[in-house]
Tab-separated table of C-alpha atoms and ligand atoms in Angstrom:
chain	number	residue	atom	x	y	z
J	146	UNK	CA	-6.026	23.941	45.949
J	147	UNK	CA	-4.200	25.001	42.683
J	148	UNK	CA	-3.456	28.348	41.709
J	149	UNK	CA	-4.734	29.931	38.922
J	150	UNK	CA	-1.242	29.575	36.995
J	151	UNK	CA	-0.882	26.193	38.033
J	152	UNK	CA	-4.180	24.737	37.089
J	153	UNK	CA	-4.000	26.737	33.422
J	154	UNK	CA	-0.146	24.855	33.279
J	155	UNK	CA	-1.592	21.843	33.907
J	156	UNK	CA	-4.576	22.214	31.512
J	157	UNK	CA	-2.890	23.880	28.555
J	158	UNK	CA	-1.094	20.310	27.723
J	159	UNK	CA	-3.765	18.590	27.436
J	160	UNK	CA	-4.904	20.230	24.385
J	161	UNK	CA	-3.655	19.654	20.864
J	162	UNK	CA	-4.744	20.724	17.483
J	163	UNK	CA	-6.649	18.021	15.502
J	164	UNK	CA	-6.132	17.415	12.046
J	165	UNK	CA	-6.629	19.476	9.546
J	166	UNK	CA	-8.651	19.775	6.511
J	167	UNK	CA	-9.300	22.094	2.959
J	168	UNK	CA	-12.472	24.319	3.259
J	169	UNK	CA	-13.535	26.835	0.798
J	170	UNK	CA	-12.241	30.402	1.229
J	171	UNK	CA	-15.641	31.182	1.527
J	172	UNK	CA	-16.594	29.304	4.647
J	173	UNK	CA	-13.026	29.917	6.316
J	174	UNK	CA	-14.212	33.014	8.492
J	175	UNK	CA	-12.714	32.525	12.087
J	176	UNK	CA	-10.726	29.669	11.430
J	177	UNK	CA	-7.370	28.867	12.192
J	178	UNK	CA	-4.697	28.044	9.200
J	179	UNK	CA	-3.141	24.483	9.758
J	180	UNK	CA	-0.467	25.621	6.737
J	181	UNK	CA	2.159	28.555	5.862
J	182	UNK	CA	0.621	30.785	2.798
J	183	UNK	CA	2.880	31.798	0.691
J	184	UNK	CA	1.879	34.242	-2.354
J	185	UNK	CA	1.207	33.163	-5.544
J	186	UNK	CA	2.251	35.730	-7.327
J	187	UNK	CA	3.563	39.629	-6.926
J	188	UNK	CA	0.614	41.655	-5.729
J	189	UNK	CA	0.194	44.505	-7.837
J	190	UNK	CA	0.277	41.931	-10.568
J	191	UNK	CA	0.865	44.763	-12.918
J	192	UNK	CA	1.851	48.592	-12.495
J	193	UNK	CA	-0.882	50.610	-12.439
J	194	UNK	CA	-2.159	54.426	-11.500
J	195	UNK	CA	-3.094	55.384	-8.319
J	196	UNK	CA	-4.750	58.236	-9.636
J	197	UNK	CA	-6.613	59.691	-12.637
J	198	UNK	CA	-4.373	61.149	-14.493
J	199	UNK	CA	-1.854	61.044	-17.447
J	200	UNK	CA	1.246	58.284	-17.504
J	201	UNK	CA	4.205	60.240	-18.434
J	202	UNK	CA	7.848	59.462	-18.172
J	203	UNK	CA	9.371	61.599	-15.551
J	204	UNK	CA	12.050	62.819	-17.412
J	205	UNK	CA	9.448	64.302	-19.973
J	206	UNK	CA	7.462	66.827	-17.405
J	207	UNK	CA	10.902	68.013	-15.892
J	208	UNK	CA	10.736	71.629	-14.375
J	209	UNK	CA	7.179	71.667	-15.194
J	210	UNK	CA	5.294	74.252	-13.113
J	211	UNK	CA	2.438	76.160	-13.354
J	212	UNK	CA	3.726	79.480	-14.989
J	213	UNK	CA	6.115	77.250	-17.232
J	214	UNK	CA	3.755	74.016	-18.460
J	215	UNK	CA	4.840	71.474	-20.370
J	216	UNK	CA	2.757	70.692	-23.407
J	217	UNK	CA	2.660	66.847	-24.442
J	218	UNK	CA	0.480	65.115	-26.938
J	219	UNK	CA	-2.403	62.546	-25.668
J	220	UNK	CA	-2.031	58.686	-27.384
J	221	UNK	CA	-4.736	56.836	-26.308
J	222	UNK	CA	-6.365	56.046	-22.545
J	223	UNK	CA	-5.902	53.289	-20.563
J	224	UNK	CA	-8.372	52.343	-18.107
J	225	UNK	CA	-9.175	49.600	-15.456
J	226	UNK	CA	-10.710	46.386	-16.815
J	227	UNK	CA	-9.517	47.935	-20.085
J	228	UNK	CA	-7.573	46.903	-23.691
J	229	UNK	CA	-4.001	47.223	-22.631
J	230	UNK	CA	-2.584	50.516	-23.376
J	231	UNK	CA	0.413	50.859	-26.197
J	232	UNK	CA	4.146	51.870	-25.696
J	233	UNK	CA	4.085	55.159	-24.633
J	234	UNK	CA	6.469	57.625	-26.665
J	235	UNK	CA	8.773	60.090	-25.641
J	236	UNK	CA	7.118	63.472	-25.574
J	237	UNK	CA	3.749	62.350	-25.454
J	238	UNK	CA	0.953	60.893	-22.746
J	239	UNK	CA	-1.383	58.558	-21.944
J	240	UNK	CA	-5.178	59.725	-20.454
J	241	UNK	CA	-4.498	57.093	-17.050
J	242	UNK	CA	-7.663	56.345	-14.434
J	243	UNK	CA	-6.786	54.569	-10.902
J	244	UNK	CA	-6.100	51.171	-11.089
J	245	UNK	CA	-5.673	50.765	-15.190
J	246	UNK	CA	-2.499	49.549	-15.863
J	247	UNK	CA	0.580	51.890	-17.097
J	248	UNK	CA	1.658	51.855	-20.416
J	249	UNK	CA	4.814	50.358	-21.053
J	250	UNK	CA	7.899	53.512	-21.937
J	251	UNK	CA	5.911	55.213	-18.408
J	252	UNK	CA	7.207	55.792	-15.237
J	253	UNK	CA	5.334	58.452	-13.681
J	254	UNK	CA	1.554	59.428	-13.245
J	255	UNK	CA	0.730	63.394	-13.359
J	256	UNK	CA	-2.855	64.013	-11.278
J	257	UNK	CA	-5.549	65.233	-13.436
J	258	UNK	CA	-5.487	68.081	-11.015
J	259	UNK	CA	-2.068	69.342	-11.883
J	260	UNK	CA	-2.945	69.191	-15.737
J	261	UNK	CA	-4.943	71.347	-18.732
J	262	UNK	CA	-6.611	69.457	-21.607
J	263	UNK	CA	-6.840	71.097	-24.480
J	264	UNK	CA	-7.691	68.659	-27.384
J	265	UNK	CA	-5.524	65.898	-28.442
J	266	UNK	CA	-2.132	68.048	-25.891
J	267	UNK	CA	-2.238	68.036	-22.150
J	268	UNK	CA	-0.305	70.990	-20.493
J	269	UNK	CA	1.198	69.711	-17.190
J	270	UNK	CA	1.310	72.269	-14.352
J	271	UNK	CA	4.055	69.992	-12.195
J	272	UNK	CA	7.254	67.888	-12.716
J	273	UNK	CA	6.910	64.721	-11.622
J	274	UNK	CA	9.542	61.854	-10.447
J	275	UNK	CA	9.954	58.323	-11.331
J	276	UNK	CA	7.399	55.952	-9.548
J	277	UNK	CA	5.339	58.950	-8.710
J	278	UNK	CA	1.424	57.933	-8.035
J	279	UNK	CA	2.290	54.414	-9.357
J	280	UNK	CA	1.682	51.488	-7.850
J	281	UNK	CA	4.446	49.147	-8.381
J	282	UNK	CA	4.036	45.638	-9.773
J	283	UNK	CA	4.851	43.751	-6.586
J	284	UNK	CA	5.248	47.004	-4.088
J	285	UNK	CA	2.314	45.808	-1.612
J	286	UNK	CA	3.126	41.545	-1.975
J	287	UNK	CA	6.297	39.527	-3.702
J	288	UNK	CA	5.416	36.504	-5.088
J	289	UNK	CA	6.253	33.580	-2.917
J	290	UNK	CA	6.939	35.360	-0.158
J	291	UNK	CA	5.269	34.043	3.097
J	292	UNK	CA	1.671	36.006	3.518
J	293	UNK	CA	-0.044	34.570	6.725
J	294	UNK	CA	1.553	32.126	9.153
J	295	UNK	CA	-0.024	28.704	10.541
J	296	UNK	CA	-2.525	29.172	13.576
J	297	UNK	CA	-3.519	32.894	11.999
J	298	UNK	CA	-7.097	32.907	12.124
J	299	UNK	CA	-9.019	34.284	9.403
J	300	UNK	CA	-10.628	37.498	10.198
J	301	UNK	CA	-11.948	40.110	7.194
J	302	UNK	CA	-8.383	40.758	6.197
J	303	UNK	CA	-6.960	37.858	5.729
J	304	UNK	CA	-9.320	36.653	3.953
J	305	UNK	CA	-9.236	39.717	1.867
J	306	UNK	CA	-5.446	39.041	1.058
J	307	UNK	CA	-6.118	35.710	0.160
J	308	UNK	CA	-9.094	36.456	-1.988
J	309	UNK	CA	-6.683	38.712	-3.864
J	310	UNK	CA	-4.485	35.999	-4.474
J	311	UNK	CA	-7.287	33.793	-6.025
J	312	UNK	CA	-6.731	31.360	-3.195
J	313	UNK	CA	-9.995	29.385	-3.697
J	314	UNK	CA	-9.244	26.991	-0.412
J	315	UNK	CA	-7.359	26.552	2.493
J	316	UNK	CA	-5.860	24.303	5.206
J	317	UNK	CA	-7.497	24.537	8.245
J	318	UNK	CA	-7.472	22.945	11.826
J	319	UNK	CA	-10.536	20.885	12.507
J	320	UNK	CA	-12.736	22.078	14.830
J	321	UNK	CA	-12.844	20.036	17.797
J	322	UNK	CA	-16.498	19.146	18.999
J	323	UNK	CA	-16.842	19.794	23.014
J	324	UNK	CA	-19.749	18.062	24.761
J	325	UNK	CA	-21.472	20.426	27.102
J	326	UNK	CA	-23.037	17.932	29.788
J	327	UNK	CA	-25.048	20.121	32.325
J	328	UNK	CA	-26.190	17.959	35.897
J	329	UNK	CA	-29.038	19.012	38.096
J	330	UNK	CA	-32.925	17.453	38.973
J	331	UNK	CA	-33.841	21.425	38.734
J	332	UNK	CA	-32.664	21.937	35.176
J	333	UNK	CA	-35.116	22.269	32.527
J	334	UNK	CA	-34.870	23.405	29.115
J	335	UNK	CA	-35.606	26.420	27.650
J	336	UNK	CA	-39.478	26.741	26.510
J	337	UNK	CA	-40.583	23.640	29.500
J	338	UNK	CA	-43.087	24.416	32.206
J	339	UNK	CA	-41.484	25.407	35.266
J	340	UNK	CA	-42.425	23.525	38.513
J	341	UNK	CA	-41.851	24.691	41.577
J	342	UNK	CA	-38.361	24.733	42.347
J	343	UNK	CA	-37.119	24.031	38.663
J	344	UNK	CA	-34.795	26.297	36.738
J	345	UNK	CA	-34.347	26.999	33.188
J	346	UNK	CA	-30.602	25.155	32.133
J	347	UNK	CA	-29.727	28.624	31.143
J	348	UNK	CA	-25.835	27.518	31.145
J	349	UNK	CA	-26.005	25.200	28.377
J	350	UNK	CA	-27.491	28.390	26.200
J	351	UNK	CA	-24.295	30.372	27.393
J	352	UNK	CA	-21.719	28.416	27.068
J	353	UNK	CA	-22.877	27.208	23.420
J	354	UNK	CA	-22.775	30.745	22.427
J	355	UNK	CA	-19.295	30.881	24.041
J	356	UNK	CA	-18.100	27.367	22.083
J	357	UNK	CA	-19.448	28.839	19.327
J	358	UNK	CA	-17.759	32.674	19.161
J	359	UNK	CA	-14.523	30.835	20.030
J	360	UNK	CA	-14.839	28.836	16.892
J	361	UNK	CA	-15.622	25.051	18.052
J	362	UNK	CA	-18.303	22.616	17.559
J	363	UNK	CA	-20.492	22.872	20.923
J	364	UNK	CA	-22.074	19.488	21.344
J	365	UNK	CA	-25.267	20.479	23.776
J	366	UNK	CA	-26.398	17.176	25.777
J	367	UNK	CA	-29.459	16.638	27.540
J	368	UNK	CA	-28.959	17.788	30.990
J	369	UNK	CA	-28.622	14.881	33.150
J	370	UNK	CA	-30.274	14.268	36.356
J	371	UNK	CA	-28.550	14.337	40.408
J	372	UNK	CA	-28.205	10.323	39.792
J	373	UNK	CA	-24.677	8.510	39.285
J	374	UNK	CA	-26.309	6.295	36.949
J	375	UNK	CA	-27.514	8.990	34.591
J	376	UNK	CA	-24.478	11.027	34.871
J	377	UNK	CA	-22.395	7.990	34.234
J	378	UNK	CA	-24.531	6.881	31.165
J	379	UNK	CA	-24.552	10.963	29.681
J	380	UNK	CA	-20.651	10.992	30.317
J	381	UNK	CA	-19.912	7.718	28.205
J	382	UNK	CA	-21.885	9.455	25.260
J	383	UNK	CA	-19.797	13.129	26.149
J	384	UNK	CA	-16.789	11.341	25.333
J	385	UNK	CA	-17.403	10.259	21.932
J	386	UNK	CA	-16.856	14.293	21.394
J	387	UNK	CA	-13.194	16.067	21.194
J	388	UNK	CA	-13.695	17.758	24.566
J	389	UNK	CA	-16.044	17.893	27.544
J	390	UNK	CA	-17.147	20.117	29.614
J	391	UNK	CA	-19.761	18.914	32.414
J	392	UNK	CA	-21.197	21.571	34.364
J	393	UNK	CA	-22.422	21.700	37.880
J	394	UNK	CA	-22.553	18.915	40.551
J	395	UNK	CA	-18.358	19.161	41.310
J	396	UNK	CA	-18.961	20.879	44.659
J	397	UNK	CA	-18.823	19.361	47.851
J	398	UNK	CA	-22.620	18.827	48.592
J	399	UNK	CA	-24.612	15.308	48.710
J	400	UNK	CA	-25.930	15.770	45.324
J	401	UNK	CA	-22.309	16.814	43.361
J	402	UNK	CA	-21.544	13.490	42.058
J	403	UNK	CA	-19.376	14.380	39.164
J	404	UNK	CA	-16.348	13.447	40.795
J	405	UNK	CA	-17.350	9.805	41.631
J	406	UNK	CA	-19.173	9.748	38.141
J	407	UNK	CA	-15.553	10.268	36.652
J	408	UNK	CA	-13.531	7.441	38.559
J	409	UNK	CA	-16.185	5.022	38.113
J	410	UNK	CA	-15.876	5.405	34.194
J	411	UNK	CA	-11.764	5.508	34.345
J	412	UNK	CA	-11.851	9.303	34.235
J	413	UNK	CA	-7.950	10.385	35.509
J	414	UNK	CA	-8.329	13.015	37.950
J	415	UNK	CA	-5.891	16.179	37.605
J	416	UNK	CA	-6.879	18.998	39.863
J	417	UNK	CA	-9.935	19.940	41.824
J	418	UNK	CA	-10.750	23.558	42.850
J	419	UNK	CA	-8.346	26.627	42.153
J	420	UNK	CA	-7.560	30.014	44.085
J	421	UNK	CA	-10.276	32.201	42.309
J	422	UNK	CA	-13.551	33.966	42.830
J	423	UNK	CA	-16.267	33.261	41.014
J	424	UNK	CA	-14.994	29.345	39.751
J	425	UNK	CA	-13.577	27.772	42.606
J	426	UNK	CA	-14.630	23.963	42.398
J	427	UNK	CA	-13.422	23.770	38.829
J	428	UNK	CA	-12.077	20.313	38.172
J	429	UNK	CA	-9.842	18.858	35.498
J	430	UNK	CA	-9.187	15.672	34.235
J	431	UNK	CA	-8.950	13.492	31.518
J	432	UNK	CA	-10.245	10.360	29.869
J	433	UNK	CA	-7.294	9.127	27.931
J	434	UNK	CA	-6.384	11.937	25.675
J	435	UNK	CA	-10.203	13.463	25.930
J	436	UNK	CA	-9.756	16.760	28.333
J	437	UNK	CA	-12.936	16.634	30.566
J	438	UNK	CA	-13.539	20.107	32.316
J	439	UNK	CA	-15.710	20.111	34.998
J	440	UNK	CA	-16.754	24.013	35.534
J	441	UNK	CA	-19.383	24.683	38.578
J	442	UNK	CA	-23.035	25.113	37.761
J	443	UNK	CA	-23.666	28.901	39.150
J	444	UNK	CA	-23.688	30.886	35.926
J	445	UNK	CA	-21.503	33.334	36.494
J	446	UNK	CA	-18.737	31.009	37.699
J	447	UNK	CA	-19.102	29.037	34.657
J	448	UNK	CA	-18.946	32.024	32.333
J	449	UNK	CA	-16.098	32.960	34.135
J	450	UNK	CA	-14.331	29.899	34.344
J	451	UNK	CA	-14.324	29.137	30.846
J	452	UNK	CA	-13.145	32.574	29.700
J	453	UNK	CA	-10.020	32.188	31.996
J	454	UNK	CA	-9.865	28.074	32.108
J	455	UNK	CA	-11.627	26.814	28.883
J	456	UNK	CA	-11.238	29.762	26.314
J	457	UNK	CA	-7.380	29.519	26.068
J	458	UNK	CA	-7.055	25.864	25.795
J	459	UNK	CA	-9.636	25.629	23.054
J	460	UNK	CA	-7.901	28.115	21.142
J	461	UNK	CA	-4.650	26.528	21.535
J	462	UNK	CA	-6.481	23.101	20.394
J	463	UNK	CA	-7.761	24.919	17.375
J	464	UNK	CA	-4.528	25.619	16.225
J	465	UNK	CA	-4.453	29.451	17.995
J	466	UNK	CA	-0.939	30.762	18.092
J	467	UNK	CA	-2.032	33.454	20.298
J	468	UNK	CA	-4.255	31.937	22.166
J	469	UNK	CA	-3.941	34.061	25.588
J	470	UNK	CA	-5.835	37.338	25.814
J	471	UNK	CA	-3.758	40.411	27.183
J	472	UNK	CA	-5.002	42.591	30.138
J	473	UNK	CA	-5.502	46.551	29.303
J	474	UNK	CA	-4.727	48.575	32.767
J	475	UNK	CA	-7.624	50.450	33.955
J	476	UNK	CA	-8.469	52.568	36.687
J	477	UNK	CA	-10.767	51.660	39.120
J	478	UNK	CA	-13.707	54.242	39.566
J	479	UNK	CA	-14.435	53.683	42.847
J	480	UNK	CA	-12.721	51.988	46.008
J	481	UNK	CA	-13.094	47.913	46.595
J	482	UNK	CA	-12.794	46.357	49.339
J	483	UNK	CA	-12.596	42.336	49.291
J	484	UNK	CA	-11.438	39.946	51.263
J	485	UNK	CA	-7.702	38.460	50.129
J	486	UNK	CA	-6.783	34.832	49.430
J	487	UNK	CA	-8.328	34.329	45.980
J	488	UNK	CA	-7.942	36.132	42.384
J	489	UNK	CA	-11.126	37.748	42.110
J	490	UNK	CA	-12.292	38.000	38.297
J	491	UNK	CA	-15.236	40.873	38.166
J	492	UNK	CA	-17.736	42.108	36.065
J	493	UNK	CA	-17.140	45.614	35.049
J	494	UNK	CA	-17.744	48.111	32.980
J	495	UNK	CA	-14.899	50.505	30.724
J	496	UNK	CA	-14.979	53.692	29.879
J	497	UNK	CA	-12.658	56.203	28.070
J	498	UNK	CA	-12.544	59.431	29.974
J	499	UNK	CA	-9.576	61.666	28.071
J	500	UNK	CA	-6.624	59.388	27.821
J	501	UNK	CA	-7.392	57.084	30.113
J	502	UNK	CA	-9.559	53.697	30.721
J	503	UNK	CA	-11.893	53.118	33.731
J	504	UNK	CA	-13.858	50.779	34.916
J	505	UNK	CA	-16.834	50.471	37.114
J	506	UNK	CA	-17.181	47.167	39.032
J	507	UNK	CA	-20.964	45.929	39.070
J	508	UNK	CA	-22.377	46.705	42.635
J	509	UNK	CA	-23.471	42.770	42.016
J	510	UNK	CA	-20.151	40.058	42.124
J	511	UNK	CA	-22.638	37.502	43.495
J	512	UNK	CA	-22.201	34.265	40.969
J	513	UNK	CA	-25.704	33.377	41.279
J	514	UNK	CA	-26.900	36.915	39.583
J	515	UNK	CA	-27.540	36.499	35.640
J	516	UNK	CA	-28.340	39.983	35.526
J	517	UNK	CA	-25.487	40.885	36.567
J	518	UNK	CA	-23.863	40.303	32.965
J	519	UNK	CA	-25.680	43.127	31.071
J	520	UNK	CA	-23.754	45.709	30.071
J	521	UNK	CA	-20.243	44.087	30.863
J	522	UNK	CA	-17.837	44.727	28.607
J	523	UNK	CA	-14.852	43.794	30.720
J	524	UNK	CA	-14.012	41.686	33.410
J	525	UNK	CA	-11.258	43.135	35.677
J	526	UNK	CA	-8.681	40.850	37.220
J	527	UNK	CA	-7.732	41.651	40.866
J	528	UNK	CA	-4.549	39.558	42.443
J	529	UNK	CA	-4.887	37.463	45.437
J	530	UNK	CA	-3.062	39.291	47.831
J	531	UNK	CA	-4.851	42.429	46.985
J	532	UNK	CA	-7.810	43.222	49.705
J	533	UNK	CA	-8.122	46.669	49.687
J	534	UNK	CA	-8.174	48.797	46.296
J	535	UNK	CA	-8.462	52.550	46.183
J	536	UNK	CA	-10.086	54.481	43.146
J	537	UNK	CA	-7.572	55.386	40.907
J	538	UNK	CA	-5.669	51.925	41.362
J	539	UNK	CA	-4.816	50.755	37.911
J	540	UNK	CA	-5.821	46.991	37.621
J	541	UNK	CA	-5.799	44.239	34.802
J	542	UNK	CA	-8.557	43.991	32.753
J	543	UNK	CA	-9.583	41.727	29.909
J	544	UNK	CA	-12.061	43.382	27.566
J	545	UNK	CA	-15.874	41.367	27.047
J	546	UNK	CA	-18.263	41.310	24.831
J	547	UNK	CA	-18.700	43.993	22.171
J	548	UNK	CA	-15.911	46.202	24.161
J	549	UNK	CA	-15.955	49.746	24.553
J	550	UNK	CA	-18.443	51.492	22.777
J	551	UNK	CA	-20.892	54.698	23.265
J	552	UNK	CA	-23.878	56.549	21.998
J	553	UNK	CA	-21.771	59.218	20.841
J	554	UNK	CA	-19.609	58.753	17.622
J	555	UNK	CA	-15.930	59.681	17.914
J	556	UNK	CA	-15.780	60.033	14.334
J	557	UNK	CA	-18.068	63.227	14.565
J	558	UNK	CA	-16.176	64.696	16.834
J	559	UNK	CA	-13.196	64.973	14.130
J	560	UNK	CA	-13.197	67.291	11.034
V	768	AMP	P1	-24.009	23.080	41.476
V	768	AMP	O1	-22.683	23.477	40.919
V	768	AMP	O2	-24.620	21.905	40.796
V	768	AMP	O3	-23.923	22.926	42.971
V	768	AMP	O4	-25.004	24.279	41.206
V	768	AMP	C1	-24.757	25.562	41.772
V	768	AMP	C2	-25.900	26.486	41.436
V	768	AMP	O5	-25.965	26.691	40.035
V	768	AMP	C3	-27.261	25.982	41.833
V	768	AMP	O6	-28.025	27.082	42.244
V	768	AMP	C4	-27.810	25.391	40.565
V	768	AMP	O7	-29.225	25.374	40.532
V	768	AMP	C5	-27.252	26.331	39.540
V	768	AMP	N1	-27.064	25.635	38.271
V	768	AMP	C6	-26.461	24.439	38.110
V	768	AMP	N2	-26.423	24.079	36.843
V	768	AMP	C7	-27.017	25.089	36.149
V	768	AMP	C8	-27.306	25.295	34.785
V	768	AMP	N3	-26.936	24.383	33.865
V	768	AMP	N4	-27.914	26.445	34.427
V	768	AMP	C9	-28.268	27.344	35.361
V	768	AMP	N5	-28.018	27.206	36.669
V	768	AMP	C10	-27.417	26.084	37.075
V	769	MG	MG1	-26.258	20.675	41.106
């Protein structure tokens, strides 16, 4: 039996970024860049105001102050999306809203607030310096300098930067399509009649959902019956995809044929069954360069194994350059007891109380229970040699789902 480090070192290998290809910026959400990005040009492209105001050189509005203003004449306005503003002339200023670009002979922007119009003069109330409420040409972005690295993914803000570049398209990794191949007589699909003894094939729906937020092509397959032949026959059509992932059937009962399904079609073997609780059978192996995962059929050992197995090594095939999530330390709530041997991955629950994180382990770690999953928003990650845990213990946690929120807004509580 692996451990949990050893069976992600042997798995991480296996998995390689694809090719890559140009997409649109605007269907780049979530993917990975295959290329460096460097900018195009200086971002401001232009000086321009931060503020409403009047564009002034510095040296103009010196010692200005409130009892002692400084009278100037107003020549013209310049405002965003507007004609370009002319030279501005000693002694005199420009009418300046945020964002419209300074006139050239202006260094300095003085805040509408800290001014007087009367007519065609402004008084100014304050001396100003040079640069002062200006946003430099080039301040926030040089051009050519690198922006965003290969294997970022494009999130909101990134995609935001390169929007204000005017990059129209990127590089991207492909996305690698993963067969999901689920085994089992009982399995039906979603919407069938269920006979006695027959169970929806609710993994396929999970794990798609899962392919899918992590940013890869799921490939959902009939689910194939307890019969070599038929698992043979679904397996040679898995492996016309990037990656697959079979689940169920790799356990040690008369019906858990997966492993002789995989020699029969030339499938290498690499590891079977790992120190951890839910996920234990999880298998490994590979059909010349095609990773096939073989994660257990109970639910919650599935979901489980390919958050801590699967997730990582799809990431790193997509080109991820951080592709391993980091633990927050919690405290436990309330005292566990378990027995040692295994890491134990549970479902859990955070909270913020003050300054600290806690979490509440589900009175349910049973890997059969699918309600057992609502409400998680982290899974907490207790070491092998860890039995007995003691509230207050901090622990390892990786946050789930939608992560900590609450009914209450912290943004009303501030003023
Ligand atoms: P197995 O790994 O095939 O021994 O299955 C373990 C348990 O998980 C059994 O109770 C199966 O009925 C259940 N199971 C297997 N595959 C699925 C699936 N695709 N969706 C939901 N439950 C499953
Ligand atoms: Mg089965």
């Amino acid at each position: 039996m692996q451990s949990v480090a050893e069976a992600l070192a042997s798995m991480m290998p296996a998995f390689s970024p694809l090719g890559e290809e140009e997409v649109p910026l605007t269907s780049a959400a979530g993917r990975y860049l295959s290329r460096d990005i460097h900018a195009r040009f200086d971002s401001p492209s232009f000086n321009n105001s931060a503020m409403d105001g009047y564009a002034v050189r510095a040296e103009d509005v010196e010692g200005a102050e409130k009892a002692a203003p400084i009278r100037l004449s107003v020549h013209g306005e310049s405002r965003a999306g507007g004609p370009l503003p002319s030279m501005l002339q000693p002694g005199t200023a420009c009418r300046i809203f945020t964002g419209a670009p300074m006139p050239k002979g202006a260094n300095a922007v003085v805040i509408q607030e800290d001014t007087g119009r009367d007519g065609d003069w402004v008084d100014v109330f304050e001396a100003s310096t040079v640069g002062k409420h200006v946003r430099a040409q080039g301040s926030d972005v040089r051009a050519d300098t690198l922006i965003l690295k290969a294997g970022t993914r494009l999130l909101p803000g990134e995609i935001g930067l390169l929007a204000s570049q005017n990059i129209a398209r990127v590089s991207v990794y492909e996305r690698p399509r993963v067969a999901l191949l689920s085994t089992g007589d009982e399995l039906r699909k979603l919407g069938d009649t269920l006979e006695p003894g027959s169970i929806i094939n609710s993994n396929v729906y999970v794990l798609t959902e899962m392919l899918r937020a992590i940013g890869v092509t799921p490939v959902p397959l009939p689910a194939a019956p307890d019969s070599l032949p038929e698992i043979e026959a679904a397996l040679e059509s898995a492996l016309e995809a990037d990656v697959v992932i079979t689940m169920g059937g790799v356990s040690v009962g008369e019906y858990d044929l997966i492993h002789e399904a995989f020699k029969n079609l030339g499938i290498e073997p690499g590891f079977w069954k790992v120190r951890i609780k839910p996920g234990k059978p999880l298998t490994f192996a590979k059909h010349g360069a095609t990773p096939v995962i073989g994660v257990p059929g109970n639910p919650i050992s599935a979901m489980v194994s390919f958050e801590v197995f699967v997730a990582p090594c799809l990431r790193k095939m997509l080109g991820d350059s951080e592709p391993h999530p980091q633990p927050i330390r919690a405290r436990l709530r309330e005292p566990y007891r378990r027995r040692p041997g295994r890491v134990e991955i549970a479902r859990a629950r955070a909270t913020r109380e003050g300054d600290e994180l806690f979490v509440t382990l589900n009175q349910r770690q049973g890997s059969g229970s699918m309600s057992s999953f609502v409400g998680v928003n982290a899974l907490v990650i207790l070491p092998a040699d860890r039995g007995e845990l003691e509230a207050g213990d901090l622990v390892d946690a990786i946050l789930w789902g939608s992560g900590i929120c609450s009914a209450d807004s912290f943004f009303e509580s501030l003023d």
